[in-house]
């Protein structure tokens, strides 16, 4: 069964480099990023996990817990982590699931048989504190993900969960946002005291409500 935005993120128990976890319990009230990798000791994955570790403070600032998935075992993961730390000048500080039986890969549809029968593709899920799926992105094995983009989307998800706004193309934290169509301009003026700029009746901007 494939997952869709807004679905409950499937729960699972898994062995990880930080011990056994129950996914939903482990998430607690945090946001989560669950992301898969084709295999251990592969070059692009090494840079991705290194980059994620380097961004630890950025994820923590946003109350996001990160959990990686790879279909190799714990001994291999632990050896690979040493290489990641050495080559990417960081310390991997998030768990990696040893998904040897491909349980998590199956639940999250991370194996795309026409890409590879055995390896997971680069899937990434953002899960909200309500345990619902907020974002799904899938990259092929040959293309490393952009983790600055992942943080940017998390900023948008967290903002739009709180206010009746949406974020325009290429938006970054601190820039103007769009008033959602469901809010009339009259109500928008009351809701957004920083001001509403009406470009078209359906295209209305307001400064980011929670930006200083
Ligand atoms: C990598 O992570 O470097 C990789 C994995 C599978 C195919 C190509 C690249």
XYZ file of N, CA and C and ligand atoms in Angstrom:
645
model
N 0.854 -1.200 0.000
C 0.000 0.000 0.000
C 0.883 1.241 0.000
N 0.543 2.182 -0.900
C 1.416 3.356 -0.906
C 0.859 4.433 0.032
N 1.770 5.224 0.540
C 1.411 6.280 1.495
C 1.063 7.558 0.756
N 0.214 8.361 1.370
C -0.131 9.661 0.802
C 0.045 10.730 1.874
N 0.163 11.969 1.426
C 0.214 13.082 2.380
C -1.046 13.050 3.233
N -0.873 13.292 4.517
C -2.018 13.315 5.431
C -2.320 11.963 6.053
N -1.697 10.887 5.512
C -1.889 9.556 6.120
C -1.141 9.491 7.442
N -1.594 8.574 8.290
C -0.848 8.256 9.513
C 0.477 7.609 9.111
N 1.577 8.069 9.682
C 2.873 7.439 9.397
C 2.875 6.062 10.040
N 3.104 4.994 9.270
C 3.070 3.653 9.867
C 4.068 3.529 11.025
N 3.599 2.930 12.103
C 4.506 2.713 13.228
C 5.278 1.411 13.019
N 6.427 1.294 13.672
C 7.226 0.058 13.596
C 8.176 0.026 14.783
N 8.626 -1.175 15.075
C 9.728 -1.349 16.024
C 10.951 -1.694 15.189
N 12.092 -1.139 15.535
C 13.274 -1.414 14.718
C 14.533 -1.403 15.569
N 15.515 -2.162 15.094
C 16.855 -2.139 15.693
C 17.622 -1.016 15.005
N 18.209 -0.142 15.818
C 18.962 0.981 15.255
C 20.339 1.056 15.928
N 21.160 1.940 15.414
C 22.488 2.128 16.013
C 22.389 2.746 17.404
N 21.215 3.212 17.790
C 21.019 3.752 19.151
C 20.128 2.806 19.962
N 20.028 1.554 19.568
C 19.207 0.574 20.292
C 17.863 0.375 19.624
N 17.012 -0.412 20.296
C 15.710 -0.727 19.697
C 14.749 0.436 19.932
N 13.952 0.766 18.940
C 12.984 1.857 19.132
C 11.594 1.439 18.638
N 10.604 2.070 19.264
C 9.242 2.069 18.716
C 9.131 3.454 18.087
N 8.883 3.515 16.784
C 8.997 4.774 16.050
C 8.146 5.891 16.658
N 6.874 5.637 16.874
C 5.990 6.695 17.379
C 6.404 7.133 18.784
N 6.803 6.161 19.614
C 7.258 6.525 20.973
C 8.526 7.355 20.890
N 9.402 6.944 20.012
C 10.691 7.639 19.856
C 10.468 9.083 19.384
N 9.474 9.267 18.513
C 9.182 10.629 18.033
C 8.638 11.508 19.151
N 7.824 10.922 20.020
C 7.204 11.726 21.084
C 6.446 12.885 20.475
N 6.709 14.105 20.988
C 6.009 15.288 20.459
C 6.824 16.030 19.400
N 7.891 15.402 18.940
C 8.754 16.069 17.952
C 8.214 15.872 16.541
N 8.714 16.697 15.651
C 8.598 16.416 14.221
C 9.649 15.352 13.896
N 9.458 14.648 12.783
C 10.438 13.624 12.418
C 10.813 13.687 10.952
N 12.063 13.328 10.683
C 12.494 13.088 9.292
C 12.952 11.632 9.247
N 12.317 10.852 8.389
C 12.694 9.452 8.174
C 13.204 9.369 6.739
N 14.461 8.966 6.571
C 14.984 8.966 5.192
C 15.823 7.732 4.910
N 15.631 7.218 3.690
C 16.279 5.955 3.321
C 17.457 6.187 2.380
N 18.334 5.194 2.374
C 19.562 5.218 1.576
C 19.721 3.879 0.871
N 20.264 3.873 -0.325
C 20.396 2.591 -1.032
C 21.207 1.547 -0.261
N 22.332 1.938 0.316
C 23.168 0.939 1.001
C 24.285 1.637 1.771
N 24.863 0.910 2.736
C 26.021 1.428 3.478
C 27.248 1.455 2.566
N 28.224 2.200 2.976
C 29.508 2.292 2.263
C 29.316 2.659 0.787
N 28.400 3.607 0.553
C 28.231 4.119 -0.811
C 28.514 5.622 -0.759
N 29.052 6.172 -1.827
C 29.595 7.537 -1.723
C 28.557 8.631 -1.505
N 27.468 8.608 -2.285
C 26.484 9.698 -2.155
C 25.846 9.649 -0.767
N 25.503 8.463 -0.311
C 24.898 8.296 1.022
C 25.837 8.818 2.107
N 27.117 8.583 1.923
C 28.095 9.049 2.910
C 28.011 10.563 3.048
N 27.887 11.257 1.904
C 27.807 12.731 1.979
C 26.464 13.170 2.562
N 25.413 12.430 2.250
C 24.085 12.810 2.766
C 24.020 12.678 4.284
N 24.528 11.563 4.797
C 24.470 11.384 6.253
C 25.396 12.374 6.946
N 26.529 12.652 6.316
C 27.442 13.656 6.876
C 26.795 15.023 6.921
N 26.135 15.410 5.847
C 25.486 16.727 5.777
C 24.387 16.835 6.845
N 23.628 15.755 6.989
C 22.556 15.750 7.986
C 23.135 15.924 9.387
N 24.251 15.240 9.659
C 24.887 15.370 10.978
C 25.389 16.799 11.184
N 25.938 17.390 10.142
C 26.439 18.770 10.261
C 25.301 19.754 10.536
N 24.094 19.400 10.114
C 22.930 20.286 10.305
C 22.165 19.970 11.600
N 22.781 19.204 12.493
C 22.077 18.743 13.717
C 21.422 19.897 14.469
N 22.147 20.995 14.617
C 21.597 22.137 15.382
C 20.364 22.706 14.709
N 20.379 22.739 13.371
C 19.242 23.283 12.618
C 18.006 22.401 12.812
N 18.207 21.082 12.801
C 17.068 20.181 13.031
C 16.572 20.340 14.474
N 17.514 20.427 15.426
C 17.123 20.534 16.845
C 16.343 21.826 17.086
N 16.802 22.934 16.469
C 16.131 24.243 16.627
C 14.662 24.149 16.205
N 14.392 23.288 15.246
C 13.029 23.135 14.709
C 12.276 21.986 15.385
N 12.870 21.419 16.457
C 12.241 20.291 17.174
C 12.006 19.092 16.242
N 13.021 18.790 15.434
C 12.920 17.680 14.478
C 13.923 16.588 14.868
N 13.432 15.352 14.988
C 14.317 14.201 15.196
C 14.549 13.520 13.853
N 15.763 13.112 13.616
C 16.142 12.521 12.334
C 16.414 11.027 12.526
N 15.927 10.224 11.582
C 16.114 8.773 11.646
C 16.410 8.270 10.231
N 17.577 7.647 10.065
C 17.957 7.131 8.740
C 17.603 5.648 8.644
N 17.391 5.200 7.416
C 17.093 3.785 7.155
C 18.075 3.268 6.122
N 18.677 2.120 6.421
C 19.489 1.450 5.409
C 19.312 -0.047 5.611
N 19.348 -0.796 4.530
C 18.972 -2.214 4.617
C 20.136 -3.116 5.051
N 21.236 -2.509 5.494
C 22.350 -3.313 6.015
C 22.215 -3.483 7.528
N 23.153 -4.263 8.117
C 23.064 -4.591 9.543
C 23.797 -3.591 10.429
N 23.641 -3.792 11.752
C 24.217 -2.855 12.727
C 25.747 -2.800 12.652
N 26.390 -3.959 12.500
C 27.860 -3.959 12.473
C 28.354 -3.125 11.290
N 27.692 -3.294 10.158
C 28.081 -2.502 8.975
C 27.808 -1.019 9.199
N 26.641 -0.720 9.796
C 26.298 0.692 10.060
C 27.384 1.332 10.934
N 27.777 0.591 11.993
C 28.742 1.188 12.935
C 30.095 1.435 12.266
N 30.496 0.501 11.408
C 31.746 0.712 10.678
C 31.639 1.890 9.725
N 30.500 1.980 9.063
C 30.289 3.051 8.073
C 30.251 4.423 8.767
N 29.620 4.471 9.955
C 29.539 5.748 10.688
C 30.940 6.307 10.944
N 31.896 5.405 11.249
C 33.282 5.868 11.480
C 33.816 6.549 10.219
N 33.527 5.945 9.077
C 33.971 6.537 7.797
C 33.285 7.885 7.551
N 31.981 7.950 7.849
C 31.242 9.209 7.623
C 31.854 10.308 8.496
N 32.075 9.976 9.767
C 32.634 10.976 10.686
C 34.000 11.458 10.188
N 34.793 10.495 9.732
C 36.153 10.841 9.289
C 36.122 11.696 8.010
N 35.348 11.247 7.032
C 35.429 11.908 5.715
C 34.590 13.178 5.626
N 33.524 13.262 6.437
C 32.625 14.429 6.337
C 32.852 15.397 7.492
N 33.854 15.083 8.349
C 34.259 15.985 9.444
C 33.085 16.307 10.354
N 32.458 15.268 10.845
C 31.280 15.452 11.686
C 31.146 14.266 12.632
N 30.087 14.267 13.411
C 29.759 13.126 14.269
C 28.310 12.774 13.999
N 28.079 11.607 13.463
C 26.691 11.173 13.206
C 26.000 11.021 14.563
N 24.963 11.784 14.738
C 24.326 11.903 16.061
C 22.848 11.539 15.999
N 22.480 10.772 14.999
C 21.095 10.311 14.893
C 21.146 8.808 14.598
N 20.087 8.082 14.945
C 20.111 6.628 14.731
C 19.970 6.243 13.259
N 20.554 5.117 12.923
C 20.342 4.514 11.598
C 19.686 3.146 11.833
N 18.548 2.933 11.185
C 17.840 1.658 11.316
C 18.560 0.587 10.513
N 18.711 -0.592 11.119
C 19.228 -1.755 10.383
C 18.004 -2.501 9.848
N 17.613 -2.155 8.640
C 16.356 -2.678 8.081
C 16.638 -3.900 7.204
N 17.336 -4.874 7.811
C 17.788 -6.032 7.012
C 16.628 -6.822 6.409
N 15.504 -6.861 7.121
C 14.341 -7.594 6.586
C 13.418 -6.700 5.773
N 13.845 -5.462 5.572
C 13.118 -4.500 4.730
C 11.687 -4.254 5.206
N 11.528 -4.262 6.520
C 10.193 -4.021 7.092
C 9.811 -2.548 6.928
N 10.727 -1.668 7.320
C 10.452 -0.227 7.197
C 10.373 0.151 5.716
N 11.282 -0.400 4.932
C 11.273 -0.128 3.486
C 9.924 -0.495 2.877
N 9.345 -1.596 3.337
C 8.042 -2.040 2.823
C 6.925 -1.119 3.280
N 6.918 -0.792 4.566
C 5.845 0.056 5.108
C 5.805 1.418 4.421
N 6.994 1.928 4.079
C 7.087 3.276 3.501
C 7.342 3.241 1.986
N 7.185 2.058 1.388
C 7.285 1.923 -0.067
C 8.599 2.501 -0.605
N 9.698 2.123 0.072
C 11.004 2.704 -0.264
C 11.746 1.896 -1.326
N 11.194 0.722 -1.689
C 11.832 -0.047 -2.773
C 10.989 0.134 -4.026
N 11.609 0.664 -5.053
C 10.928 0.888 -6.335
C 11.546 -0.112 -7.314
N 10.848 -1.222 -7.540
C 11.462 -2.367 -8.230
C 12.036 -2.044 -9.606
N 11.480 -1.055 -10.291
C 12.029 -0.749 -11.613
C 13.298 0.095 -11.529
N 13.586 0.619 -10.319
C 14.860 1.318 -10.106
C 15.887 0.307 -9.589
N 15.500 -0.466 -8.570
C 16.357 -1.543 -8.060
C 15.481 -2.525 -7.303
N 15.726 -3.809 -7.527
C 14.892 -4.836 -6.879
C 15.224 -4.957 -5.397
N 16.419 -4.578 -5.017
C 16.853 -4.839 -3.632
C 17.123 -3.578 -2.824
N 17.660 -2.547 -3.439
C 18.037 -1.357 -2.682
C 16.868 -0.388 -2.557
N 16.866 0.357 -1.451
C 15.866 1.412 -1.286
C 16.289 2.628 -2.114
N 15.299 3.359 -2.603
C 15.596 4.636 -3.250
C 15.819 5.676 -2.152
N 16.099 6.910 -2.546
C 16.284 7.970 -1.543
C 14.929 8.593 -1.224
N 14.196 7.954 -0.325
C 12.900 8.490 0.101
C 13.113 9.331 1.348
N 12.314 10.360 1.471
C 12.384 11.177 2.693
C 10.963 11.575 3.075
N 10.643 11.341 4.336
C 9.319 11.670 4.862
C 9.490 12.652 6.009
N 8.670 13.695 6.011
C 8.567 14.541 7.203
C 7.259 14.183 7.873
N 7.344 13.933 9.174
C 6.177 13.505 9.949
C 5.924 14.542 11.044
N 4.676 14.933 11.192
C 4.348 15.953 12.187
C 4.200 15.356 13.572
N 4.111 16.196 14.610
C 3.905 15.697 15.975
C 2.591 14.922 16.100
N 1.662 15.140 15.143
C 0.410 14.372 15.127
C 0.584 13.014 14.436
N 1.825 12.697 14.045
C 2.187 11.415 13.387
C 1.617 11.282 11.981
N 1.223 12.402 11.399
C 0.734 12.356 10.015
C 1.871 12.720 9.066
N 1.807 12.157 7.862
C 2.840 12.419 6.853
C 2.607 13.805 6.256
N 3.640 14.655 6.353
C 3.524 16.043 5.878
C 4.258 16.262 4.555
N 5.267 15.464 4.300
C 6.070 15.646 3.076
C 6.643 14.302 2.669
N 6.660 14.057 1.347
C 7.334 12.859 0.828
C 8.143 13.313 -0.379
N 9.424 13.001 -0.375
C 10.199 13.264 -1.598
C 11.008 12.009 -1.927
N 11.200 11.784 -3.186
C 11.931 10.587 -3.626
C 12.944 10.980 -4.689
N 14.186 10.655 -4.416
C 15.265 10.912 -5.365
C 15.847 9.573 -5.806
N 16.419 9.528 -6.993
C 17.095 8.292 -7.408
C 18.438 8.138 -6.679
N 18.977 6.942 -6.734
C 20.245 6.654 -6.055
C 21.361 7.590 -6.512
N 21.295 8.030 -7.764
C 22.411 8.802 -8.328
C 22.411 10.285 -7.934
N 21.364 10.744 -7.237
C 21.275 12.177 -6.910
C 21.136 12.374 -5.405
N 22.118 13.026 -4.820
C 22.051 13.323 -3.386
C 21.034 14.421 -3.124
N 20.384 14.322 -1.963
C 19.341 15.311 -1.634
C 19.924 16.629 -1.150
N 19.080 17.662 -1.195
C 19.479 18.997 -0.749
C 18.865 19.219 0.641
N 19.684 19.139 1.673
C 19.156 19.193 3.035
C 18.809 20.609 3.476
N 19.332 21.598 2.779
C 18.890 22.981 3.022
C 17.441 23.105 2.566
N 17.103 22.436 1.481
C 15.716 22.420 0.997
C 14.818 21.690 1.997
N 15.318 20.614 2.565
C 14.503 19.885 3.557
C 14.187 20.824 4.737
N 15.181 21.570 5.202
C 14.945 22.510 6.319
C 13.972 23.612 5.897
N 14.101 24.074 4.651
C 13.219 25.127 4.150
C 11.763 24.642 4.139
N 11.563 23.408 3.709
C 10.187 22.877 3.684
C 9.664 22.710 5.105
N 10.530 22.270 6.008
C 10.088 22.124 7.407
C 9.668 23.493 7.951
N 10.421 24.536 7.616
C 10.023 25.895 8.049
C 8.629 26.222 7.521
N 8.394 25.893 6.265
C 7.085 26.176 5.668
C 5.996 25.341 6.344
N 6.274 24.055 6.549
C 5.263 23.173 7.176
C 4.905 23.661 8.572
N 5.932 24.076 9.321
C 5.672 24.494 10.704
C 4.920 25.828 10.738
N 5.247 26.694 9.806
C 4.557 27.993 9.747
C 3.099 27.825 9.314
N 2.908 27.039 8.252
C 1.554 26.913 7.693
C 0.643 26.051 8.584
N 1.253 25.300 9.521
C 0.447 24.554 10.502
C -0.140 25.517 11.540
N 0.501 26.667 11.674
C 0.112 27.604 12.739
C -0.749 28.760 12.253
N -0.534 29.180 11.021
C -1.208 30.368 10.481
C -1.911 30.016 9.166
N -2.917 30.827 8.802
C -3.663 30.589 7.550
C -2.882 31.180 6.366
N -1.682 30.670 6.181
C -0.835 31.165 5.094
C -0.251 29.989 4.324
N 0.254 30.298 3.137
C 1.006 29.334 2.326
C 2.294 30.048 1.931
N 3.287 29.285 1.481
C 4.555 29.943 1.144
C 4.794 29.879 -0.367
N 5.213 30.994 -0.955
C 5.377 31.031 -2.420
C 6.635 30.293 -2.890
N 6.788 30.241 -4.184
C 7.963 29.585 -4.783
C 9.239 30.165 -4.192
N 10.154 29.279 -3.871
C 11.493 29.659 -3.399
C 11.490 30.435 -2.083
N 10.360 30.467 -1.409
C 10.265 31.193 -0.134
C 11.333 30.711 0.849
N 11.833 31.665 1.631
C 12.733 31.301 2.727
C 12.257 31.992 3.995
N 12.573 31.399 5.127
C 12.179 31.944 6.433
C 12.452 33.450 6.479
N 11.441 34.208 6.856
C 11.591 35.660 6.995
C 10.990 36.426 5.830
N 10.719 35.739 4.726
C 10.154 36.434 3.559
C 8.622 36.462 3.635
N 8.036 37.332 2.802
C 6.575 37.450 2.792
C 5.920 36.118 2.417
N 4.715 35.923 2.942
C 3.968 34.685 2.676
C 2.634 35.043 2.027
N 1.927 34.034 1.602
C 0.661 34.210 0.879
C -0.511 33.899 1.809
N -1.529 34.743 1.750
C -2.756 34.482 2.511
C -3.520 33.378 1.774
N -3.966 32.349 2.506
C -4.644 31.232 1.818
C -5.983 31.695 1.243
N -6.402 31.093 0.126
C -7.637 31.525 -0.546
C -8.876 31.463 0.355
N -8.875 30.557 1.349
C -10.073 30.401 2.203
C -10.327 31.646 3.078
N -9.337 32.506 3.219
C -9.500 33.694 4.067
C -9.818 34.896 3.169
N -10.920 35.578 3.481
C -11.284 36.748 2.670
C -10.286 37.884 2.959
N -10.202 38.829 2.049
C -9.274 39.944 2.265
C -9.678 40.730 3.508
N -10.977 40.883 3.711
C -11.464 41.603 4.899
C -10.974 40.908 6.186
N -11.096 39.575 6.234
C -10.627 38.829 7.416
C -9.104 38.848 7.507
N -8.444 38.788 6.348
C -6.976 38.769 6.345
C -6.430 40.043 6.995
N -7.074 41.168 6.709
C -6.603 42.446 7.268
C -6.698 42.410 8.807
N -7.723 41.734 9.313
C -7.864 41.604 10.780
C -6.856 40.592 11.339
N -6.646 39.502 10.606
C -5.788 38.409 11.097
C -4.307 38.761 11.054
N -3.925 39.571 10.069
C -2.499 39.820 9.854
C -2.205 41.305 10.028
N -1.955 41.710 11.277
C -1.790 43.138 11.577
C -0.553 43.773 10.927
N 0.369 42.932 10.423
C 1.551 43.516 9.748
C 1.183 44.058 8.366
N -0.035 43.773 7.905
C -0.482 44.318 6.616
C -0.701 43.249 5.569
N -1.564 43.556 4.615
C -1.880 42.634 3.515
C -1.732 43.404 2.203
N -0.900 42.862 1.309
C -0.736 43.490 -0.009
C -1.547 42.675 -1.019
N -2.537 43.327 -1.655
C -3.410 42.616 -2.608
C -2.874 42.862 -4.020
N -2.305 41.851 -4.630
C -1.783 41.965 -6.001
C -2.901 41.625 -6.981
N -3.632 40.586 -6.683
C -4.865 40.163 -7.366
C -5.789 39.710 -6.242
N -7.082 39.646 -6.493
C -7.964 39.200 -5.402
C -7.557 37.820 -4.847
N -6.913 36.982 -5.683
C -6.503 35.655 -5.220
C -5.028 35.579 -4.835
N -4.312 36.676 -4.986
C -2.862 36.672 -4.697
C -2.560 37.800 -3.713
N -2.516 37.421 -2.424
C -2.357 38.420 -1.368
C -1.179 38.032 -0.478
N -0.306 38.984 -0.244
C 0.896 38.723 0.553
C 0.771 39.390 1.910
N 1.444 38.785 2.893
C 1.587 39.423 4.204
C 2.977 39.073 4.736
N 3.562 39.957 5.538
C 4.850 39.581 6.128
C 4.691 38.307 6.969
N 5.749 37.526 7.043
C 5.685 36.274 7.834
C 5.188 36.617 9.241
N 4.054 36.050 9.667
C 3.433 36.478 10.917
C 4.314 36.350 12.154
N 5.155 35.293 12.215
C 5.928 35.091 13.453
C 7.385 35.556 13.331
N 7.714 36.278 12.255
C 9.111 36.733 12.102
C 9.291 38.012 12.909
N 10.491 38.122 13.499
C 10.774 39.313 14.328
C 11.092 40.503 13.418
C 25.571 6.196 -3.511
O 24.981 6.346 -2.455
O 26.637 6.721 -3.720
C 24.987 5.368 -4.612
C 24.247 4.244 -4.316
C 23.732 3.480 -5.353
C 23.955 3.880 -6.676
C 24.664 5.031 -6.961
C 25.191 5.785 -5.921
